[in-house]
Amino acid sequence: MQVFVTGASSGLGEEFAFQIAPRVGKLVLVARREPLLEILAERIREAHPHVAVAVFPVDLSRASEVDGLLDNLADTGFMPDLLVNNAGLGDYGEFASSDWEKLESMLHVNIEALTRLTHAVLPEMIRRGGGAVVNVSSLASVIPIPDFAVYAATKAYVTSFSEALRIELREHRIPVLAV
């Protein structure tokens, strides 16, 4: 089994990677912070020597880096059986006075990169007749939250997108889960 985890350098992504590792043959870890990815990869290799771990330091807020990542994975023939879209950004503060660059990065990571990565892997999962997608959302996706407006809205997208995909992919036996 091959697994792809974004936002793997810490938090939930790190835990997903470490918990999944005993059950897989290849694990691809993606995040911005390469030193933390390398530490996690080494921990996984030590604990589970049978797992091939690949590390890709990528800023998912940059479309060109997402495209480069997908090209790199295609060149190696990697196609995940499980995609864990965990990477995400948040920012607290009033919308009117917030920093546009932070908001734009949040939109790129929380919505665009998640959607692009899912779109890239689904055709092959369907062709092979299996796979799964886990999208990390938030309780913030179900209620509007002042001072967290854009974050909550991006997570509402993740939840809605995941629910719709789950219905679309049911006939292909590809489960989609929003966490």
C-alpha positions in Angstrom: 0.0 0.0 0.0 1.2 3.5 -0.9 0.2 6.5 1.2 0.6 10.3 0.6 0.3 12.6 3.6 0.4 16.4 3.4 1.2 18.7 6.3 3.2 15.8 7.7 5.9 17.8 9.6 3.9 18.2 12.8 0.5 17.8 14.5 -2.1 15.6 13.0 -0.1 15.0 9.8 2.9 13.7 11.8 0.5 11.4 13.8 -1.3 10.2 10.7 2.1 9.3 9.1 3.4 7.5 12.2 0.1 5.6 12.8 -0.2 4.6 9.1 3.4 3.5 8.7 3.1 -0.1 10.0 0.5 -0.8 7.5 2.1 0.5 4.3 5.0 -0.3 1.9 5.6 3.3 0.8 4.9 6.6 2.5 5.3 10.0 0.9 5.5 12.9 3.4 4.9 16.5 2.2 5.2 19.8 4.1 7.2 23.0 4.0 9.6 22.3 6.8 12.1 19.8 5.4 14.1 19.3 8.7 11.0 18.2 10.5 10.0 15.9 7.6 13.5 14.3 7.7 13.3 13.7 11.4 9.9 12.1 11.1 11.1 10.0 8.1 14.0 8.8 10.1 11.8 7.9 13.1 9.5 5.9 10.8 12.4 4.1 9.1 13.8 3.1 12.5 10.5 1.9 13.8 9.3 0.3 10.5 12.3 -0.7 8.3 10.0 -2.2 5.7 8.5 1.2 4.8 10.1 3.2 2.0 9.7 6.8 3.1 10.0 9.7 0.6 10.2 13.4 1.8 9.1 16.3 -0.4 9.5 19.8 1.0 6.8 21.7 -0.8 4.9 24.9 -0.1 1.3 23.9 -1.1 0.3 27.6 -1.2 2.3 27.9 -4.5 0.6 26.3 -7.5 3.9 25.8 -9.2 5.3 23.8 -6.3 2.1 21.6 -6.3 2.5 21.0 -10.0 6.2 20.2 -9.6 5.3 17.7 -6.8 2.8 16.0 -9.0 5.2 15.8 -11.9 7.9 14.4 -9.6 5.6 11.7 -8.3 4.4 10.8 -11.8 8.0 10.5 -12.9 8.6 8.0 -10.1 5.4 6.1 -10.8 4.0 6.7 -7.4 0.3 6.5 -7.1 -1.2 6.5 -3.6 -3.8 4.1 -2.4 -4.6 6.6 0.3 -4.4 10.4 0.1 -4.4 12.2 3.4 -5.0 15.9 2.8 -4.0 17.2 6.1 -2.1 20.4 5.3 -3.9 23.5 6.4 -3.5 27.1 7.4 -5.4 29.3 9.8 -5.3 32.9 10.8 -7.1 34.7 13.6 -8.4 38.3 13.4 -11.0 40.6 11.9 -11.4 40.0 8.2 -11.3 43.7 7.2 -7.9 44.3 8.9 -6.3 40.9 8.0 -3.2 40.5 5.9 -4.3 39.6 2.3 -1.2 37.5 1.7 -2.0 35.3 4.7 -5.6 34.9 3.6 -4.6 34.1 0.0 -2.1 31.4 1.2 -4.9 29.9 3.4 -7.2 29.8 0.3 -4.5 28.2 -1.8 -3.6 25.5 0.8 -7.0 24.7 2.4 -8.9 24.7 -0.9 -6.9 24.7 -4.1 -4.0 22.4 -3.2 -6.4 19.9 -1.5 -8.6 19.9 -4.6 -5.7 19.7 -7.0 -4.1 16.8 -5.3 -7.4 14.9 -5.0 -8.1 15.6 -8.7 -4.7 14.3 -9.6 -5.0 10.9 -7.8 -8.7 10.0 -8.3 -8.6 8.9 -12.0 -6.0 6.2 -11.2 -7.8 5.1 -8.0 -10.9 4.7 -10.1 -9.0 2.8 -12.8 -7.5 0.5 -10.2 -10.8 0.0 -8.5 -9.8 1.2 -5.1 -8.2 3.7 -2.8 -9.4 6.2 -0.2 -9.2 10.0 0.5 -9.1 11.6 4.0 -9.6 15.3 4.1 -8.9 17.1 7.4 -11.6 19.6 8.0 -12.7 21.2 11.2 -15.6 21.7 13.5 -15.3 25.3 12.3 -16.7 24.1 9.0 -20.3 23.8 10.4 -20.6 27.3 12.0 -19.5 30.8 11.0 -16.9 32.0 13.4 -16.1 35.7 13.7 -12.4 36.5 13.6 -11.9 33.1 11.9 -14.2 33.8 8.9 -11.9 32.7 6.1 -10.6 29.7 7.9 -14.1 28.5 8.8 -15.2 29.1 5.2 -12.3 27.1 3.7 -13.1 24.2 6.1 -16.8 24.4 5.1 -15.6 23.9 1.5 -13.5 20.9 2.6 -16.5 19.3 4.4 -18.9 19.9 1.5 -16.4 18.8 -1.1 -15.7 15.6 0.8 -19.3 14.8 1.3 -20.1 15.3 -2.4 -17.1 13.2 -3.5 -18.1 10.4 -1.1 -21.4 10.2 -2.9 -19.8 10.4 -6.4 -17.2 7.7 -5.6 -19.5 5.3 -3.8 -20.0 3.2 -6.9 -16.2 3.0 -7.3 -15.8 1.8 -3.7 -13.5 4.7 -2.9 -14.3 6.0 0.5 -13.9 9.7 1.2 -13.7 10.9 4.8 -13.8 14.4 6.2 -12.2 14.5 9.6 
